[in-house]
PDB file of C-alpha atoms and ligand atoms in Angstrom:
ATOM      1  CA  MET A   1      18.900  12.570 -16.387  1.00  0.00           C
ATOM      2  CA  GLU A   2      16.741  14.591 -14.024  1.00  0.00           C
ATOM      3  CA  ILE A   3      16.725  18.377 -13.844  1.00  0.00           C
ATOM      4  CA  ILE A   4      15.956  19.571 -10.335  1.00  0.00           C
ATOM      5  CA  ARG A   5      15.225  23.235  -9.578  1.00  0.00           C
ATOM      6  CA  THR A   6      14.413  23.315  -5.857  1.00  0.00           C
ATOM      7  CA  SER A   7      16.463  22.545  -2.758  1.00  0.00           C
ATOM      8  CA  ALA A   8      13.607  20.536  -1.218  1.00  0.00           C
ATOM      9  CA  GLU A   9      13.370  18.203  -4.230  1.00  0.00           C
ATOM     10  CA  MET A  10      17.161  17.914  -4.415  1.00  0.00           C
ATOM     11  CA  THR A  11      17.444  16.914  -0.765  1.00  0.00           C
ATOM     12  CA  ALA A  12      14.532  14.464  -1.104  1.00  0.00           C
ATOM     13  CA  TRP A  13      16.368  12.835  -4.041  1.00  0.00           C
ATOM     14  CA  ALA A  14      19.619  12.686  -2.015  1.00  0.00           C
ATOM     15  CA  ASN A  15      17.831  11.145   0.986  1.00  0.00           C
ATOM     16  CA  ARG A  16      16.324   8.410  -1.229  1.00  0.00           C
ATOM     17  CA  VAL A  17      19.698   7.614  -2.795  1.00  0.00           C
ATOM     18  CA  ILE A  18      21.464   7.472   0.569  1.00  0.00           C
ATOM     19  CA  ALA A  19      18.665   5.327   2.071  1.00  0.00           C
ATOM     20  CA  ALA A  20      19.212   2.871  -0.799  1.00  0.00           C
ATOM     21  CA  GLY A  21      22.865   2.579   0.266  1.00  0.00           C
ATOM     22  CA  GLU A  22      24.289   4.495  -2.682  1.00  0.00           C
ATOM     23  CA  THR A  23      26.897   7.256  -2.713  1.00  0.00           C
ATOM     24  CA  ILE A  24      26.642  10.692  -4.322  1.00  0.00           C
ATOM     25  CA  GLY A  25      29.430  12.519  -6.141  1.00  0.00           C
ATOM     26  CA  LEU A  26      29.048  16.251  -6.797  1.00  0.00           C
ATOM     27  CA  VAL A  27      30.564  18.484  -9.469  1.00  0.00           C
ATOM     28  CA  PRO A  28      29.805  22.109  -8.525  1.00  0.00           C
ATOM     29  CA  THR A  29      29.794  24.320 -11.640  1.00  0.00           C
ATOM     30  CA  MET A  30      28.594  27.603 -13.044  1.00  0.00           C
ATOM     31  CA  GLY A  31      27.788  25.917 -16.366  1.00  0.00           C
ATOM     32  CA  PHE A  32      28.859  26.596 -19.958  1.00  0.00           C
ATOM     33  CA  PHE A  33      30.626  23.275 -19.982  1.00  0.00           C
ATOM     34  CA  HIS A  34      33.927  22.559 -21.681  1.00  0.00           C
ATOM     35  CA  GLU A  35      36.099  19.446 -21.689  1.00  0.00           C
ATOM     36  CA  GLY A  36      37.457  20.395 -18.237  1.00  0.00           C
ATOM     37  CA  HIS A  37      33.980  20.129 -16.691  1.00  0.00           C
ATOM     38  CA  LEU A  38      33.353  16.829 -18.494  1.00  0.00           C
ATOM     39  CA  ARG A  39      36.555  15.375 -17.037  1.00  0.00           C
ATOM     40  CA  LEU A  40      35.375  16.359 -13.544  1.00  0.00           C
ATOM     41  CA  MET A  41      32.098  14.528 -14.223  1.00  0.00           C
ATOM     42  CA  ARG A  42      33.987  11.413 -15.359  1.00  0.00           C
ATOM     43  CA  LYS A  43      36.220  11.570 -12.296  1.00  0.00           C
ATOM     44  CA  VAL A  44      33.346  11.791  -9.845  1.00  0.00           C
ATOM     45  CA  GLY A  45      31.522   9.045 -11.765  1.00  0.00           C
ATOM     46  CA  GLU A  46      34.437   6.714 -10.905  1.00  0.00           C
ATOM     47  CA  LYS A  47      34.162   7.537  -7.203  1.00  0.00           C
ATOM     48  CA  ALA A  48      30.413   7.471  -6.498  1.00  0.00           C
ATOM     49  CA  ASN A  49      27.307   5.535  -7.579  1.00  0.00           C
ATOM     50  CA  ARG A  50      25.358   8.645  -8.528  1.00  0.00           C
ATOM     51  CA  THR A  51      26.567  11.921 -10.031  1.00  0.00           C
ATOM     52  CA  VAL A  52      25.013  15.315  -9.408  1.00  0.00           C
ATOM     53  CA  VAL A  53      26.183  18.400 -11.280  1.00  0.00           C
ATOM     54  CA  SER A  54      25.136  21.706  -9.788  1.00  0.00           C
ATOM     55  CA  LEU A  55      24.756  24.479 -12.340  1.00  0.00           C
ATOM     56  CA  PHE A  56      24.403  27.840 -10.672  1.00  0.00           C
ATOM     57  CA  VAL A  57      25.971  31.157 -11.616  1.00  0.00           C
ATOM     58  CA  ASN A  58      26.394  32.262  -8.023  1.00  0.00           C
ATOM     59  CA  PRO A  59      25.698  36.016  -7.826  1.00  0.00           C
ATOM     60  CA  ILE A  60      27.321  36.518  -4.417  1.00  0.00           C
ATOM     61  CA  GLN A  61      30.799  35.514  -5.626  1.00  0.00           C
ATOM     62  CA  PHE A  62      30.895  38.275  -8.273  1.00  0.00           C
ATOM     63  CA  GLY A  63      32.026  41.814  -7.481  1.00  0.00           C
ATOM     64  CA  VAL A  64      29.841  44.738  -8.614  1.00  0.00           C
ATOM     65  CA  ASP A  65      32.101  45.510 -11.591  1.00  0.00           C
ATOM     66  CA  GLU A  66      32.592  41.854 -12.580  1.00  0.00           C
ATOM     67  CA  ASP A  67      31.000  39.743 -15.323  1.00  0.00           C
ATOM     68  CA  LEU A  68      27.900  38.288 -13.622  1.00  0.00           C
ATOM     69  CA  CYS A  69      25.502  39.621 -16.296  1.00  0.00           C
ATOM     70  CA  ARG A  70      27.551  38.484 -19.271  1.00  0.00           C
ATOM     71  CA  TYR A  71      28.806  35.189 -17.793  1.00  0.00           C
ATOM     72  CA  PRO A  72      28.320  32.680 -20.669  1.00  0.00           C
ATOM     73  CA  ARG A  73      25.274  30.430 -20.385  1.00  0.00           C
ATOM     74  CA  ASP A  74      23.821  27.651 -22.559  1.00  0.00           C
ATOM     75  CA  PHE A  75      21.579  25.469 -20.440  1.00  0.00           C
ATOM     76  CA  PRO A  76      20.232  23.146 -23.198  1.00  0.00           C
ATOM     77  CA  ARG A  77      23.755  22.402 -24.454  1.00  0.00           C
ATOM     78  CA  ASP A  78      25.023  21.850 -20.890  1.00  0.00           C
ATOM     79  CA  CYS A  79      22.198  19.360 -20.262  1.00  0.00           C
ATOM     80  CA  GLN A  80      23.025  17.417 -23.440  1.00  0.00           C
ATOM     81  CA  LEU A  81      26.714  17.229 -22.531  1.00  0.00           C
ATOM     82  CA  ALA A  82      26.033  16.172 -18.933  1.00  0.00           C
ATOM     83  CA  GLU A  83      23.540  13.519 -20.036  1.00  0.00           C
ATOM     84  CA  ALA A  84      26.094  12.083 -22.469  1.00  0.00           C
ATOM     85  CA  GLU A  85      28.494  11.764 -19.496  1.00  0.00           C
ATOM     86  CA  GLY A  86      25.939   9.685 -17.578  1.00  0.00           C
ATOM     87  CA  VAL A  87      25.145  12.389 -15.009  1.00  0.00           C
ATOM     88  CA  ASP A  88      22.077  11.488 -12.918  1.00  0.00           C
ATOM     89  CA  VAL A  89      20.933  14.954 -11.874  1.00  0.00           C
ATOM     90  CA  ILE A  90      21.512  18.560 -12.864  1.00  0.00           C
ATOM     91  CA  PHE A  91      20.683  20.768  -9.904  1.00  0.00           C
ATOM     92  CA  ALA A  92      19.960  24.194 -11.380  1.00  0.00           C
ATOM     93  CA  PRO A  93      18.254  26.479  -8.860  1.00  0.00           C
ATOM     94  CA  GLU A  94      17.347  30.112  -9.505  1.00  0.00           C
ATOM     95  CA  PRO A  95      19.129  32.708  -7.301  1.00  0.00           C
ATOM     96  CA  GLN A  96      15.934  33.349  -5.298  1.00  0.00           C
ATOM     97  CA  GLU A  97      15.785  29.623  -4.482  1.00  0.00           C
ATOM     98  CA  MET A  98      19.335  29.671  -3.109  1.00  0.00           C
ATOM     99  CA  TYR A  99      19.183  33.039  -1.323  1.00  0.00           C
ATOM    100  CA  LEU A 100      16.055  34.082   0.524  1.00  0.00           C
ATOM    101  CA  PRO A 101      15.630  37.877   0.737  1.00  0.00           C
ATOM    102  CA  GLU A 102      16.183  37.692   4.510  1.00  0.00           C
ATOM    103  CA  ALA A 103      19.376  35.577   4.262  1.00  0.00           C
ATOM    104  CA  HIS A 104      22.284  37.081   6.219  1.00  0.00           C
ATOM    105  CA  THR A 105      24.742  34.237   6.690  1.00  0.00           C
ATOM    106  CA  ARG A 106      28.164  33.973   5.047  1.00  0.00           C
ATOM    107  CA  VAL A 107      30.745  31.219   5.466  1.00  0.00           C
ATOM    108  CA  ILE A 108      34.138  32.912   5.668  1.00  0.00           C
ATOM    109  CA  VAL A 109      37.537  31.220   5.645  1.00  0.00           C
ATOM    110  CA  SER A 110      40.038  33.796   6.886  1.00  0.00           C
ATOM    111  CA  GLY A 111      43.768  33.922   6.191  1.00  0.00           C
ATOM    112  CA  LEU A 112      43.882  31.757   3.072  1.00  0.00           C
ATOM    113  CA  THR A 113      41.562  34.203   1.318  1.00  0.00           C
ATOM    114  CA  ASP A 114      43.620  37.359   2.007  1.00  0.00           C
ATOM    115  CA  GLY A 115      46.187  37.078  -0.798  1.00  0.00           C
ATOM    116  CA  LEU A 116      46.278  36.124  -4.494  1.00  0.00           C
ATOM    117  CA  CYS A 117      42.748  36.375  -5.980  1.00  0.00           C
ATOM    118  CA  GLY A 118      41.325  37.406  -2.595  1.00  0.00           C
ATOM    119  CA  LYS A 119      43.203  40.695  -2.766  1.00  0.00           C
ATOM    120  CA  SER A 120      41.552  41.991  -5.926  1.00  0.00           C
ATOM    121  CA  ARG A 121      38.224  40.197  -5.437  1.00  0.00           C
ATOM    122  CA  PRO A 122      37.059  41.105  -1.912  1.00  0.00           C
ATOM    123  CA  GLY A 123      34.087  38.961  -0.885  1.00  0.00           C
ATOM    124  CA  HIS A 124      34.633  36.497  -3.722  1.00  0.00           C
ATOM    125  CA  PHE A 125      35.725  33.551  -1.584  1.00  0.00           C
ATOM    126  CA  ALA A 126      33.020  34.205   1.024  1.00  0.00           C
ATOM    127  CA  GLY A 127      30.563  33.877  -1.874  1.00  0.00           C
ATOM    128  CA  VAL A 128      32.188  30.630  -2.994  1.00  0.00           C
ATOM    129  CA  THR A 129      32.365  29.007   0.455  1.00  0.00           C
ATOM    130  CA  THR A 130      28.811  30.071   1.279  1.00  0.00           C
ATOM    131  CA  VAL A 131      27.367  28.521  -1.880  1.00  0.00           C
ATOM    132  CA  VAL A 132      29.519  25.382  -1.639  1.00  0.00           C
ATOM    133  CA  ALA A 133      28.498  24.874   2.005  1.00  0.00           C
ATOM    134  CA  LYS A 134      24.848  25.243   0.973  1.00  0.00           C
ATOM    135  CA  LEU A 135      25.296  22.793  -1.925  1.00  0.00           C
ATOM    136  CA  PHE A 136      26.886  20.270   0.446  1.00  0.00           C
ATOM    137  CA  HIS A 137      23.901  20.561   2.820  1.00  0.00           C
ATOM    138  CA  ILE A 138      21.308  20.344   0.038  1.00  0.00           C
ATOM    139  CA  ILE A 139      22.918  17.528  -2.020  1.00  0.00           C
ATOM    140  CA  LYS A 140      24.663  15.579   0.786  1.00  0.00           C
ATOM    141  CA  PRO A 141      27.515  14.349  -1.434  1.00  0.00           C
ATOM    142  CA  HIS A 142      30.078  11.795  -0.275  1.00  0.00           C
ATOM    143  CA  CYS A 143      32.669  13.390  -2.517  1.00  0.00           C
ATOM    144  CA  ALA A 144      33.011  16.540  -4.614  1.00  0.00           C
ATOM    145  CA  VAL A 145      35.515  17.345  -7.326  1.00  0.00           C
ATOM    146  CA  PHE A 146      37.053  20.762  -8.082  1.00  0.00           C
ATOM    147  CA  GLY A 147      39.536  21.753 -10.782  1.00  0.00           C
ATOM    148  CA  ARG A 148      43.052  22.740  -9.727  1.00  0.00           C
ATOM    149  CA  LYS A 149      43.010  25.770 -12.042  1.00  0.00           C
ATOM    150  CA  ASP A 150      41.181  27.499  -9.192  1.00  0.00           C
ATOM    151  CA  PHE A 151      44.013  26.501  -6.897  1.00  0.00           C
ATOM    152  CA  GLN A 152      43.218  28.994  -4.129  1.00  0.00           C
ATOM    153  CA  GLN A 153      39.524  28.058  -4.259  1.00  0.00           C
ATOM    154  CA  LEU A 154      40.426  24.392  -3.747  1.00  0.00           C
ATOM    155  CA  ALA A 155      42.657  25.207  -0.737  1.00  0.00           C
ATOM    156  CA  VAL A 156      39.914  27.379   0.789  1.00  0.00           C
ATOM    157  CA  ILE A 157      37.246  24.692   0.316  1.00  0.00           C
ATOM    158  CA  GLU A 158      39.516  22.016   1.821  1.00  0.00           C
ATOM    159  CA  ARG A 159      40.021  24.297   4.833  1.00  0.00           C
ATOM    160  CA  MET A 160      36.270  24.909   5.190  1.00  0.00           C
ATOM    161  CA  VAL A 161      35.512  21.178   4.991  1.00  0.00           C
ATOM    162  CA  ALA A 162      38.098  20.377   7.685  1.00  0.00           C
ATOM    163  CA  ASP A 163      37.113  23.296   9.941  1.00  0.00           C
ATOM    164  CA  LEU A 164      33.353  22.711   9.729  1.00  0.00           C
ATOM    165  CA  ASN A 165      33.507  18.875   9.838  1.00  0.00           C
ATOM    166  CA  PHE A 166      31.797  18.307   6.511  1.00  0.00           C
ATOM    167  CA  GLU A 167      31.829  14.589   5.712  1.00  0.00           C
ATOM    168  CA  VAL A 168      32.718  15.198   2.078  1.00  0.00           C
ATOM    169  CA  GLU A 169      35.851  13.933   0.376  1.00  0.00           C
ATOM    170  CA  ILE A 170      37.326  16.776  -1.678  1.00  0.00           C
ATOM    171  CA  ILE A 171      39.056  15.694  -4.869  1.00  0.00           C
ATOM    172  CA  GLY A 172      41.338  18.062  -6.788  1.00  0.00           C
ATOM    173  CA  HIS A 173      41.443  17.433 -10.530  1.00  0.00           C
ATOM    174  CA  PRO A 174      44.518  18.374 -12.624  1.00  0.00           C
ATOM    175  CA  ILE A 175      44.190  21.422 -14.874  1.00  0.00           C
ATOM    176  CA  VAL A 176      42.778  20.512 -18.286  1.00  0.00           C
ATOM    177  CA  ARG A 177      44.496  22.418 -21.099  1.00  0.00           C
ATOM    178  CA  GLU A 178      43.828  23.084 -24.760  1.00  0.00           C
ATOM    179  CA  THR A 179      46.418  21.487 -27.080  1.00  0.00           C
ATOM    180  CA  ASP A 180      48.399  24.763 -27.128  1.00  0.00           C
ATOM    181  CA  GLY A 181      48.487  24.920 -23.314  1.00  0.00           C
ATOM    182  CA  LEU A 182      45.760  27.449 -22.519  1.00  0.00           C
ATOM    183  CA  ALA A 183      43.961  26.295 -19.350  1.00  0.00           C
ATOM    184  CA  MET A 184      40.318  25.562 -20.172  1.00  0.00           C
ATOM    185  CA  SER A 185      37.884  28.103 -18.759  1.00  0.00           C
ATOM    186  CA  SER A 186      34.351  29.207 -19.609  1.00  0.00           C
ATOM    187  CA  ARG A 187      35.767  32.762 -19.704  1.00  0.00           C
ATOM    188  CA  ASN A 188      38.067  31.867 -22.647  1.00  0.00           C
ATOM    189  CA  THR A 189      35.022  32.518 -24.865  1.00  0.00           C
ATOM    190  CA  TYR A 190      35.456  36.265 -24.130  1.00  0.00           C
ATOM    191  CA  LEU A 191      38.867  36.297 -25.864  1.00  0.00           C
ATOM    192  CA  SER A 192      39.337  37.630 -29.399  1.00  0.00           C
ATOM    193  CA  ALA A 193      41.809  35.679 -31.585  1.00  0.00           C
ATOM    194  CA  PRO A 194      44.759  38.037 -30.798  1.00  0.00           C
ATOM    195  CA  GLU A 195      43.854  38.039 -27.087  1.00  0.00           C
ATOM    196  CA  ARG A 196      43.771  34.254 -27.059  1.00  0.00           C
ATOM    197  CA  GLN A 197      47.282  34.236 -28.576  1.00  0.00           C
ATOM    198  CA  ALA A 198      48.473  36.685 -25.913  1.00  0.00           C
ATOM    199  CA  ALA A 199      46.905  34.546 -23.152  1.00  0.00           C
ATOM    200  CA  LEU A 200      49.340  31.737 -24.024  1.00  0.00           C
ATOM    201  CA  CYS A 201      51.990  33.717 -22.113  1.00  0.00           C
ATOM    202  CA  LEU A 202      50.636  32.048 -18.955  1.00  0.00           C
ATOM    203  CA  PHE A 203      51.597  28.606 -20.225  1.00  0.00           C
ATOM    204  CA  ARG A 204      54.905  29.917 -21.562  1.00  0.00           C
ATOM    205  CA  ALA A 205      55.660  31.386 -18.117  1.00  0.00           C
ATOM    206  CA  ILE A 206      54.967  27.993 -16.543  1.00  0.00           C
ATOM    207  CA  GLY A 207      57.265  26.257 -19.036  1.00  0.00           C
ATOM    208  CA  HIS A 208      59.986  28.812 -18.329  1.00  0.00           C
ATOM    209  CA  ALA A 209      59.608  28.417 -14.553  1.00  0.00           C
ATOM    210  CA  ARG A 210      59.730  24.625 -14.784  1.00  0.00           C
ATOM    211  CA  ARG A 211      62.942  24.766 -16.847  1.00  0.00           C
ATOM    212  CA  ARG A 212      64.591  27.180 -14.384  1.00  0.00           C
ATOM    213  CA  VAL A 213      63.652  24.993 -11.417  1.00  0.00           C
ATOM    214  CA  ARG A 214      64.942  21.887 -13.199  1.00  0.00           C
ATOM    215  CA  ASP A 215      68.228  23.749 -13.823  1.00  0.00           C
ATOM    216  CA  GLY A 216      68.571  24.357 -10.075  1.00  0.00           C
ATOM    217  CA  LEU A 217      67.405  27.965  -9.576  1.00  0.00           C
ATOM    218  CA  VAL A 218      66.452  28.516  -5.925  1.00  0.00           C
ATOM    219  CA  GLU A 219      65.819  32.287  -5.596  1.00  0.00           C
ATOM    220  CA  ALA A 220      62.090  32.926  -5.961  1.00  0.00           C
ATOM    221  CA  GLN A 221      62.668  36.656  -6.550  1.00  0.00           C
ATOM    222  CA  VAL A 222      64.822  35.943  -9.604  1.00  0.00           C
ATOM    223  CA  LEU A 223      62.243  33.581 -11.053  1.00  0.00           C
ATOM    224  CA  LEU A 224      59.399  36.045 -10.443  1.00  0.00           C
ATOM    225  CA  GLY A 225      61.268  38.737 -12.365  1.00  0.00           C
ATOM    226  CA  GLU A 226      61.684  36.367 -15.297  1.00  0.00           C
ATOM    227  CA  VAL A 227      58.057  35.202 -15.179  1.00  0.00           C
ATOM    228  CA  GLU A 228      56.889  38.819 -15.209  1.00  0.00           C
ATOM    229  CA  GLY A 229      59.142  39.385 -18.220  1.00  0.00           C
ATOM    230  CA  VAL A 230      57.443  36.530 -20.095  1.00  0.00           C
ATOM    231  CA  LEU A 231      53.980  37.886 -19.226  1.00  0.00           C
ATOM    232  CA  HIS A 232      54.871  41.494 -20.084  1.00  0.00           C
ATOM    233  CA  SER A 233      56.241  40.397 -23.470  1.00  0.00           C
ATOM    234  CA  GLU A 234      52.594  39.909 -24.548  1.00  0.00           C
ATOM    235  CA  GLY A 235      51.467  43.263 -23.169  1.00  0.00           C
ATOM    236  CA  VAL A 236      48.990  41.760 -20.714  1.00  0.00           C
ATOM    237  CA  THR A 237      48.255  43.357 -17.327  1.00  0.00           C
ATOM    238  CA  ILE A 238      49.651  41.350 -14.442  1.00  0.00           C
ATOM    239  CA  GLU A 239      47.380  41.257 -11.415  1.00  0.00           C
ATOM    240  CA  TYR A 240      49.773  38.990  -9.570  1.00  0.00           C
ATOM    241  CA  ALA A 241      52.520  36.468 -10.169  1.00  0.00           C
ATOM    242  CA  SER A 242      53.476  34.750  -6.912  1.00  0.00           C
ATOM    243  CA  LEU A 243      55.454  31.786  -5.702  1.00  0.00           C
ATOM    244  CA  VAL A 244      53.528  30.424  -2.747  1.00  0.00           C
ATOM    245  CA  ASP A 245      53.438  27.382  -0.527  1.00  0.00           C
ATOM    246  CA  GLN A 246      50.764  24.964  -1.763  1.00  0.00           C
ATOM    247  CA  ALA A 247      49.167  24.595   1.698  1.00  0.00           C
ATOM    248  CA  THR A 248      49.564  27.996   3.392  1.00  0.00           C
ATOM    249  CA  LEU A 249      49.466  30.078   0.165  1.00  0.00           C
ATOM    250  CA  GLN A 250      52.171  32.264   1.738  1.00  0.00           C
ATOM    251  CA  PRO A 251      54.836  33.758  -0.581  1.00  0.00           C
ATOM    252  CA  GLN A 252      58.122  31.833  -0.546  1.00  0.00           C
ATOM    253  CA  ALA A 253      61.674  33.169  -0.925  1.00  0.00           C
ATOM    254  CA  VAL A 254      63.220  29.800  -1.746  1.00  0.00           C
ATOM    255  CA  LEU A 255      62.137  27.460  -4.510  1.00  0.00           C
ATOM    256  CA  ARG A 256      61.517  23.980  -3.093  1.00  0.00           C
ATOM    257  CA  LYS A 257      59.068  21.107  -3.283  1.00  0.00           C
ATOM    258  CA  GLY A 258      55.520  22.332  -2.616  1.00  0.00           C
ATOM    259  CA  VAL A 259      56.024  25.762  -4.191  1.00  0.00           C
ATOM    260  CA  VAL A 260      53.323  26.781  -6.664  1.00  0.00           C
ATOM    261  CA  LEU A 261      53.585  29.475  -9.315  1.00  0.00           C
ATOM    262  CA  ALA A 262      50.212  31.247  -9.267  1.00  0.00           C
ATOM    263  CA  MET A 263      49.275  33.986 -11.738  1.00  0.00           C
ATOM    264  CA  ALA A 264      46.340  36.225 -12.594  1.00  0.00           C
ATOM    265  CA  ILE A 265      46.395  38.491 -15.629  1.00  0.00           C
ATOM    266  CA  LYS A 266      44.048  40.652 -17.601  1.00  0.00           C
ATOM    267  CA  VAL A 267      44.009  40.213 -21.361  1.00  0.00           C
ATOM    268  CA  GLY A 268      41.885  43.080 -22.618  1.00  0.00           C
ATOM    269  CA  ALA A 269      38.860  43.005 -20.313  1.00  0.00           C
ATOM    270  CA  THR A 270      39.207  39.303 -19.513  1.00  0.00           C
ATOM    271  CA  ARG A 271      40.715  38.118 -16.252  1.00  0.00           C
ATOM    272  CA  LEU A 272      42.509  34.762 -16.498  1.00  0.00           C
ATOM    273  CA  ILE A 273      44.241  32.661 -13.854  1.00  0.00           C
ATOM    274  CA  ASP A 274      46.674  29.777 -14.084  1.00  0.00           C
ATOM    275  CA  ASN A 275      49.086  27.970 -11.790  1.00  0.00           C
ATOM    276  CA  ASP A 276      51.576  25.154 -11.618  1.00  0.00           C
ATOM    277  CA  ASN A 277      53.047  23.087  -8.817  1.00  0.00           C
ATOM    278  CA  LEU A 278      56.588  23.492 -10.134  1.00  0.00           C
ATOM    279  CA  PHE A 279      58.137  20.447  -8.495  1.00  0.00           C
ATOM    280  CA  GLU A 280      55.384  17.982  -9.367  1.00  0.00           C
ATOM    281  CA  GLU A 281      55.545  15.689 -12.397  1.00  0.00           C
ATOM    282  CA  ASN A 282      53.123  16.803 -15.116  1.00  0.00           C
TER     283      ASN A 282
HETATM  284  O1  LIG B 301      34.580  27.110  -9.660  1.00  0.00           O
HETATM  285  C1  LIG B 301      33.394  27.433  -9.873  1.00  0.00           C
HETATM  286  O2  LIG B 301      32.832  27.226 -10.953  1.00  0.00           O
HETATM  287  C2  LIG B 301      32.599  28.117  -8.756  1.00  0.00           C
HETATM  288  O3  LIG B 301      33.424  28.951  -8.001  1.00  0.00           O
HETATM  289  C3  LIG B 301      31.861  27.114  -7.844  1.00  0.00           C
HETATM  290  C4  LIG B 301      32.812  26.207  -7.101  1.00  0.00           C
HETATM  291  C5  LIG B 301      30.902  26.280  -8.684  1.00  0.00           C
HETATM  292  C6  LIG B 301      31.033  27.868  -6.802  1.00  0.00           C
HETATM  293  O4  LIG B 301      30.106  28.715  -7.389  1.00  0.00           O
END
């Protein structure tokens, strides 16, 4: 496995691979790999001849009071795990390689980024779409895989790819959960044992919502009240619990196919998100 640090070398590698008639699959990450990341690597390995994993804790997608400085990092361990998955290249640039001091361009998807996480994290999605657009230009992937836990992020990236005519197939990967249901996330390492227990309310809320939908409940407002009850029972802070359309991300009054339960909570100082497409088979 190669470790590449500069955009010029990364693009030269991509050009050679493409000239040889091979395809490139990309897994964009911020590192500190868990089983969820490894599944994304396996998925992209099935779709393309060569796999590139980008590992870059992207400063411009963090707010000033967010966890950029303490975001968990373990580069040697990440490299070992990626190599064991048969990854061809880790692209791990430094921030100054990705953002020149004179850089002033942002890629902004409007509308889809206004609600849900966009509300409490202004500028976050502009940071994500800017870095993903740059990664697509540098690495030239044929396909790229993103986890569905970041459900809004996936919708925003799909929009960007369609609007800006990127020739990249975007693949959404199902949420990977721990055996007790907690969605895997690098940020789970921040949780103390009692906080981790409390965080399970997200999965319990999803189970509750699925049961209510199966029993024929149609009023979104009623379900939201119940979901908030489940979350509050663990004393967590609810940032949002919303029932939105999977494509438009607009809040829905009626529960029907295509409605997603999306939630963000704070457990202690740790912000966690989770979601579920309530009418889809698990
Ligand atoms: O989901 C993430 O880890 C990040 O938002 C991404 C897509 C790698 C962009 O920095």
